[in-house]
PDB file of C-alpha atoms in Angstrom:
ATOM      1  CA  UNK A  40       0.000   0.000   0.000  1.00  0.00           C
ATOM      2  CA  UNK A  41       2.852   2.382   0.811  1.00  0.00           C
ATOM      3  CA  UNK A  42       4.466   1.634  -2.573  1.00  0.00           C
ATOM      4  CA  UNK A  43       1.386   2.999  -4.380  1.00  0.00           C
ATOM      5  CA  UNK A  44       1.240   6.047  -2.113  1.00  0.00           C
ATOM      6  CA  UNK A  45       4.928   6.786  -2.731  1.00  0.00           C
ATOM      7  CA  UNK A  46       4.446   6.343  -6.508  1.00  0.00           C
ATOM      8  CA  UNK A  47       1.528   8.788  -6.480  1.00  0.00           C
ATOM      9  CA  UNK A  48       3.481  11.324  -4.390  1.00  0.00           C
ATOM     10  CA  UNK A  49       6.472  11.069  -6.718  1.00  0.00           C
ATOM     11  CA  UNK A  50       4.070  11.404  -9.655  1.00  0.00           C
ATOM     12  CA  UNK A  51       2.656  14.563  -8.066  1.00  0.00           C
ATOM     13  CA  UNK A  52       6.153  15.978  -7.631  1.00  0.00           C
ATOM     14  CA  UNK A  53       6.995  15.082 -11.243  1.00  0.00           C
ATOM     15  CA  UNK A  54       3.843  16.849 -12.453  1.00  0.00           C
ATOM     16  CA  UNK A  55       4.685  19.900 -10.306  1.00  0.00           C
ATOM     17  CA  UNK A  56       8.180  20.176 -11.837  1.00  0.00           C
ATOM     18  CA  UNK A  57       7.434  19.153 -15.445  1.00  0.00           C
ATOM     19  CA  UNK A  58       4.189  21.147 -15.610  1.00  0.00           C
ATOM     20  CA  UNK A  59       2.648  19.221 -18.522  1.00  0.00           C
ATOM     21  CA  UNK A  60      -0.635  20.978 -17.614  1.00  0.00           C
ATOM     22  CA  UNK A  61      -2.138  23.360 -15.094  1.00  0.00           C
ATOM     23  CA  UNK A  62      -5.570  23.806 -13.566  1.00  0.00           C
ATOM     24  CA  UNK A  63      -7.974  24.901 -16.302  1.00  0.00           C
ATOM     25  CA  UNK A  64      -6.114  23.245 -19.196  1.00  0.00           C
ATOM     26  CA  UNK A  65      -8.084  20.966 -21.517  1.00  0.00           C
ATOM     27  CA  UNK A  66      -6.192  17.664 -21.717  1.00  0.00           C
ATOM     28  CA  UNK A  67      -6.401  14.115 -22.989  1.00  0.00           C
ATOM     29  CA  UNK A  68      -4.813  11.428 -20.843  1.00  0.00           C
ATOM     30  CA  UNK A  69      -5.339   7.923 -22.208  1.00  0.00           C
ATOM     31  CA  UNK A  70      -9.073   7.707 -22.891  1.00  0.00           C
ATOM     32  CA  UNK A  71      -9.928  10.560 -20.491  1.00  0.00           C
ATOM     33  CA  UNK A  72     -10.564  13.973 -22.018  1.00  0.00           C
ATOM     34  CA  UNK A  73     -11.521  17.086 -20.091  1.00  0.00           C
ATOM     35  CA  UNK A  74     -10.470  20.134 -18.078  1.00  0.00           C
ATOM     36  CA  UNK A  75      -8.032  19.811 -15.180  1.00  0.00           C
ATOM     37  CA  UNK A  76      -9.835  20.939 -12.032  1.00  0.00           C
ATOM     38  CA  UNK A  77      -7.361  20.075  -9.314  1.00  0.00           C
ATOM     39  CA  UNK A  78      -3.805  18.796  -9.048  1.00  0.00           C
ATOM     40  CA  UNK A  79      -3.171  17.279  -5.645  1.00  0.00           C
ATOM     41  CA  UNK A  80      -0.248  15.484  -4.087  1.00  0.00           C
ATOM     42  CA  UNK A  81      -1.844  12.050  -4.614  1.00  0.00           C
ATOM     43  CA  UNK A  82      -4.158  12.545  -7.620  1.00  0.00           C
ATOM     44  CA  UNK A  83      -5.416  14.856 -10.367  1.00  0.00           C
ATOM     45  CA  UNK A  84      -9.100  15.571 -10.984  1.00  0.00           C
ATOM     46  CA  UNK A  85     -10.351  16.017 -14.550  1.00  0.00           C
ATOM     47  CA  UNK A  86     -13.860  17.244 -15.470  1.00  0.00           C
ATOM     48  CA  UNK A  87     -14.897  15.249 -18.565  1.00  0.00           C
ATOM     49  CA  UNK A  88     -17.039  16.353 -21.500  1.00  0.00           C
ATOM     50  CA  UNK A  89     -19.928  14.454 -19.875  1.00  0.00           C
ATOM     51  CA  UNK A  90     -19.448  16.758 -16.841  1.00  0.00           C
ATOM     52  CA  UNK A  91     -18.286  13.902 -14.611  1.00  0.00           C
ATOM     53  CA  UNK A  92     -15.106  14.133 -12.535  1.00  0.00           C
ATOM     54  CA  UNK A  93     -12.420  11.501 -13.012  1.00  0.00           C
ATOM     55  CA  UNK A  94      -9.729  11.175 -10.365  1.00  0.00           C
ATOM     56  CA  UNK A  95      -6.460   9.862 -11.769  1.00  0.00           C
ATOM     57  CA  UNK A  96      -3.640   8.775  -9.450  1.00  0.00           C
ATOM     58  CA  UNK A  97      -0.559  10.928 -10.093  1.00  0.00           C
ATOM     59  CA  UNK A  98       1.598   7.827 -10.555  1.00  0.00           C
ATOM     60  CA  UNK A  99      -0.496   6.932 -13.597  1.00  0.00           C
ATOM     61  CA  UNK A 100      -0.650  10.565 -14.694  1.00  0.00           C
ATOM     62  CA  UNK A 101       3.156  10.917 -14.637  1.00  0.00           C
ATOM     63  CA  UNK A 102       3.570   7.729 -16.729  1.00  0.00           C
ATOM     64  CA  UNK A 103       0.810   8.530 -19.241  1.00  0.00           C
ATOM     65  CA  UNK A 104       1.011  10.315 -22.557  1.00  0.00           C
ATOM     66  CA  UNK A 105      -0.630  13.691 -21.944  1.00  0.00           C
ATOM     67  CA  UNK A 106      -2.034  15.724 -24.797  1.00  0.00           C
ATOM     68  CA  UNK A 107      -2.555  19.342 -23.717  1.00  0.00           C
ATOM     69  CA  UNK A 108      -4.974  21.151 -26.029  1.00  0.00           C
ATOM     70  CA  UNK A 109      -4.457  24.443 -24.168  1.00  0.00           C
ATOM     71  CA  UNK A 110      -0.862  24.596 -25.468  1.00  0.00           C
ATOM     72  CA  UNK A 111      -1.769  24.545 -29.160  1.00  0.00           C
ATOM     73  CA  UNK A 112      -1.228  27.700 -31.173  1.00  0.00           C
ATOM     74  CA  UNK A 113      -4.007  27.064 -33.724  1.00  0.00           C
ATOM     75  CA  UNK A 114      -6.709  24.523 -34.505  1.00  0.00           C
ATOM     76  CA  UNK A 115      -6.619  22.207 -37.515  1.00  0.00           C
ATOM     77  CA  UNK A 116      -9.589  22.199 -39.889  1.00  0.00           C
ATOM     78  CA  UNK A 117      -9.914  19.233 -42.237  1.00  0.00           C
ATOM     79  CA  UNK A 118     -13.050  18.176 -44.055  1.00  0.00           C
ATOM     80  CA  UNK A 119     -14.094  16.521 -47.277  1.00  0.00           C
ATOM     81  CA  UNK A 120     -16.995  17.291 -49.557  1.00  0.00           C
ATOM     82  CA  UNK A 121     -18.397  15.125 -52.303  1.00  0.00           C
ATOM     83  CA  UNK A 122     -20.043  16.544 -55.407  1.00  0.00           C
ATOM     84  CA  UNK A 123     -22.180  14.468 -57.718  1.00  0.00           C
ATOM     85  CA  UNK A 124     -20.287  12.254 -60.141  1.00  0.00           C
ATOM     86  CA  UNK A 125     -21.941  13.894 -63.153  1.00  0.00           C
ATOM     87  CA  UNK A 126     -20.286  17.240 -62.354  1.00  0.00           C
ATOM     88  CA  UNK A 127     -18.065  18.424 -65.198  1.00  0.00           C
ATOM     89  CA  UNK A 128     -14.332  18.942 -64.852  1.00  0.00           C
ATOM     90  CA  UNK A 129     -14.906  22.678 -65.282  1.00  0.00           C
ATOM     91  CA  UNK A 130     -17.360  22.681 -62.372  1.00  0.00           C
ATOM     92  CA  UNK A 131     -14.876  20.721 -60.269  1.00  0.00           C
ATOM     93  CA  UNK A 132     -12.027  23.141 -61.052  1.00  0.00           C
ATOM     94  CA  UNK A 133     -14.291  26.129 -60.348  1.00  0.00           C
ATOM     95  CA  UNK A 134     -15.304  24.731 -56.949  1.00  0.00           C
ATOM     96  CA  UNK A 135     -11.685  24.033 -55.976  1.00  0.00           C
ATOM     97  CA  UNK A 136     -10.495  27.492 -57.074  1.00  0.00           C
ATOM     98  CA  UNK A 137     -13.349  29.308 -55.336  1.00  0.00           C
ATOM     99  CA  UNK A 138     -12.809  27.404 -52.072  1.00  0.00           C
ATOM    100  CA  UNK A 139      -9.129  28.403 -52.227  1.00  0.00           C
ATOM    101  CA  UNK A 140     -10.196  32.028 -52.678  1.00  0.00           C
ATOM    102  CA  UNK A 141     -12.618  31.751 -49.753  1.00  0.00           C
ATOM    103  CA  UNK A 142      -9.835  30.457 -47.495  1.00  0.00           C
ATOM    104  CA  UNK A 143      -7.526  33.270 -48.610  1.00  0.00           C
ATOM    105  CA  UNK A 144     -10.230  35.913 -47.996  1.00  0.00           C
ATOM    106  CA  UNK A 145     -10.766  34.812 -44.392  1.00  0.00           C
ATOM    107  CA  UNK A 146      -8.260  36.496 -42.069  1.00  0.00           C
ATOM    108  CA  UNK A 147      -8.760  33.813 -39.392  1.00  0.00           C
ATOM    109  CA  UNK A 148      -7.601  31.036 -41.740  1.00  0.00           C
ATOM    110  CA  UNK A 149      -3.863  30.303 -41.825  1.00  0.00           C
ATOM    111  CA  UNK A 150      -2.862  30.852 -45.432  1.00  0.00           C
ATOM    112  CA  UNK A 151       0.503  29.086 -45.395  1.00  0.00           C
ATOM    113  CA  UNK A 152       0.344  25.420 -46.309  1.00  0.00           C
ATOM    114  CA  UNK A 153      -3.423  25.081 -46.769  1.00  0.00           C
ATOM    115  CA  UNK A 154      -4.723  22.659 -49.392  1.00  0.00           C
ATOM    116  CA  UNK A 155      -7.886  22.300 -51.440  1.00  0.00           C
ATOM    117  CA  UNK A 156      -7.523  19.243 -53.651  1.00  0.00           C
ATOM    118  CA  UNK A 157      -9.537  16.790 -55.695  1.00  0.00           C
ATOM    119  CA  UNK A 158      -8.727  13.601 -53.786  1.00  0.00           C
ATOM    120  CA  UNK A 159     -10.665  10.828 -55.413  1.00  0.00           C
ATOM    121  CA  UNK A 160     -13.542   9.070 -57.045  1.00  0.00           C
ATOM    122  CA  UNK A 161     -15.865   7.638 -54.419  1.00  0.00           C
ATOM    123  CA  UNK A 162     -18.791   5.277 -55.063  1.00  0.00           C
ATOM    124  CA  UNK A 163     -21.224   8.144 -55.590  1.00  0.00           C
ATOM    125  CA  UNK A 164     -19.141  11.325 -55.574  1.00  0.00           C
ATOM    126  CA  UNK A 165     -16.106  13.268 -56.683  1.00  0.00           C
ATOM    127  CA  UNK A 166     -14.318  14.133 -53.445  1.00  0.00           C
ATOM    128  CA  UNK A 167     -12.580  17.388 -52.574  1.00  0.00           C
ATOM    129  CA  UNK A 168     -10.539  17.718 -49.384  1.00  0.00           C
ATOM    130  CA  UNK A 169      -9.952  21.003 -47.565  1.00  0.00           C
ATOM    131  CA  UNK A 170      -6.991  21.106 -45.140  1.00  0.00           C
ATOM    132  CA  UNK A 171      -6.046  24.215 -43.200  1.00  0.00           C
ATOM    133  CA  UNK A 172      -5.581  25.705 -39.748  1.00  0.00           C
ATOM    134  CA  UNK A 173      -7.646  28.356 -38.023  1.00  0.00           C
ATOM    135  CA  UNK A 174      -5.609  31.038 -36.274  1.00  0.00           C
ATOM    136  CA  UNK A 175      -7.224  30.742 -32.846  1.00  0.00           C
ATOM    137  CA  UNK A 176      -6.983  28.648 -29.702  1.00  0.00           C
ATOM    138  CA  UNK A 177     -10.578  29.395 -28.685  1.00  0.00           C
ATOM    139  CA  UNK A 178     -12.782  26.462 -29.691  1.00  0.00           C
ATOM    140  CA  UNK A 179     -15.927  28.621 -29.885  1.00  0.00           C
ATOM    141  CA  UNK A 180     -14.203  31.010 -32.285  1.00  0.00           C
ATOM    142  CA  UNK A 181     -12.948  28.006 -34.278  1.00  0.00           C
ATOM    143  CA  UNK A 182     -16.497  26.660 -34.685  1.00  0.00           C
ATOM    144  CA  UNK A 183     -17.691  30.092 -35.900  1.00  0.00           C
ATOM    145  CA  UNK A 184     -14.907  30.236 -38.521  1.00  0.00           C
ATOM    146  CA  UNK A 185     -15.620  26.638 -39.554  1.00  0.00           C
ATOM    147  CA  UNK A 186     -19.340  27.395 -39.915  1.00  0.00           C
ATOM    148  CA  UNK A 187     -18.566  30.479 -42.020  1.00  0.00           C
ATOM    149  CA  UNK A 188     -16.393  28.393 -44.355  1.00  0.00           C
ATOM    150  CA  UNK A 189     -18.994  25.597 -44.574  1.00  0.00           C
ATOM    151  CA  UNK A 190     -21.662  28.117 -45.595  1.00  0.00           C
ATOM    152  CA  UNK A 191     -19.306  29.656 -48.148  1.00  0.00           C
ATOM    153  CA  UNK A 192     -18.553  26.196 -49.597  1.00  0.00           C
ATOM    154  CA  UNK A 193     -22.290  25.505 -49.905  1.00  0.00           C
ATOM    155  CA  UNK A 194     -22.723  28.786 -51.843  1.00  0.00           C
ATOM    156  CA  UNK A 195     -19.757  27.934 -54.078  1.00  0.00           C
ATOM    157  CA  UNK A 196     -21.110  24.473 -54.956  1.00  0.00           C
ATOM    158  CA  UNK A 197     -24.552  25.940 -55.722  1.00  0.00           C
ATOM    159  CA  UNK A 198     -22.956  28.755 -57.740  1.00  0.00           C
ATOM    160  CA  UNK A 199     -21.100  26.195 -59.837  1.00  0.00           C
ATOM    161  CA  UNK A 200     -24.394  24.560 -60.767  1.00  0.00           C
ATOM    162  CA  UNK A 201     -23.261  21.398 -59.002  1.00  0.00           C
ATOM    163  CA  UNK A 202     -24.811  19.516 -56.106  1.00  0.00           C
ATOM    164  CA  UNK A 203     -23.511  17.649 -53.103  1.00  0.00           C
ATOM    165  CA  UNK A 204     -23.505  13.904 -53.590  1.00  0.00           C
ATOM    166  CA  UNK A 205     -25.452  11.548 -51.422  1.00  0.00           C
ATOM    167  CA  UNK A 206     -24.998   7.776 -51.387  1.00  0.00           C
ATOM    168  CA  UNK A 207     -26.847   6.464 -54.406  1.00  0.00           C
ATOM    169  CA  UNK A 208     -26.872   3.709 -56.990  1.00  0.00           C
ATOM    170  CA  UNK A 209     -27.832   3.846 -60.647  1.00  0.00           C
ATOM    171  CA  UNK A 210     -29.550   0.798 -62.108  1.00  0.00           C
ATOM    172  CA  UNK A 211     -29.272   0.376 -65.881  1.00  0.00           C
ATOM    173  CA  UNK A 212     -32.165  -1.514 -67.381  1.00  0.00           C
ATOM    174  CA  UNK A 213     -31.143  -1.193 -71.021  1.00  0.00           C
ATOM    175  CA  UNK A 214     -28.018  -1.597 -73.052  1.00  0.00           C
ATOM    176  CA  UNK A 215     -25.128   0.483 -71.753  1.00  0.00           C
ATOM    177  CA  UNK A 216     -23.809   3.046 -74.219  1.00  0.00           C
ATOM    178  CA  UNK A 217     -20.736   2.017 -76.161  1.00  0.00           C
ATOM    179  CA  UNK A 218     -17.487   3.852 -75.661  1.00  0.00           C
ATOM    180  CA  UNK A 219     -16.540   6.371 -78.334  1.00  0.00           C
ATOM    181  CA  UNK A 220     -14.829   4.122 -80.923  1.00  0.00           C
ATOM    182  CA  UNK A 221     -12.798   6.958 -82.497  1.00  0.00           C
ATOM    183  CA  UNK A 222     -11.361   7.969 -79.123  1.00  0.00           C
ATOM    184  CA  UNK A 223     -10.724   4.335 -78.243  1.00  0.00           C
ATOM    185  CA  UNK A 224      -8.701   3.854 -81.467  1.00  0.00           C
ATOM    186  CA  UNK A 225      -6.691   7.016 -80.788  1.00  0.00           C
ATOM    187  CA  UNK A 226      -5.961   5.877 -77.253  1.00  0.00           C
ATOM    188  CA  UNK A 227      -4.843   2.454 -78.503  1.00  0.00           C
ATOM    189  CA  UNK A 228      -2.398   4.081 -80.884  1.00  0.00           C
TER     190      UNK A 228
END
């Protein structure tokens, strides 16, 4: 019993010196995610997203991988949209270019290293991925910027005359159209 107590006390001392987090920081420790409410000599209390309090012995806390969200300098924004497969290449290029412009117009988006790319052919869509960072550490501000970009993307897709894809299947009941024989011969050559 004293071995565990000593481990937890040493863990508390390690936490006090290393300072991987402080009271109020939002952290992830193992499968526990929440705000640090109290750091004691024996244990640390974390208020979870479900508003429960988890008490973690400091011995475990000192040995665990701790991810401290309060220390980040910006928040990553990554999402994918799918437009209908019958969208033309011109529509696809227009959507990609306009989303890039929308990111560049927004002063809260980090402009260095962002990407807007056509990333693949899915079962029922042409997929475009948007990857960027939002220049804030405030999650509420991040969600406002994200919402603004989502709404702008919806306007861009509508303005291109395209539509978002939804899972669907096409059933052909007749003879499928033949490939263009002239183009097929040129490709073979």
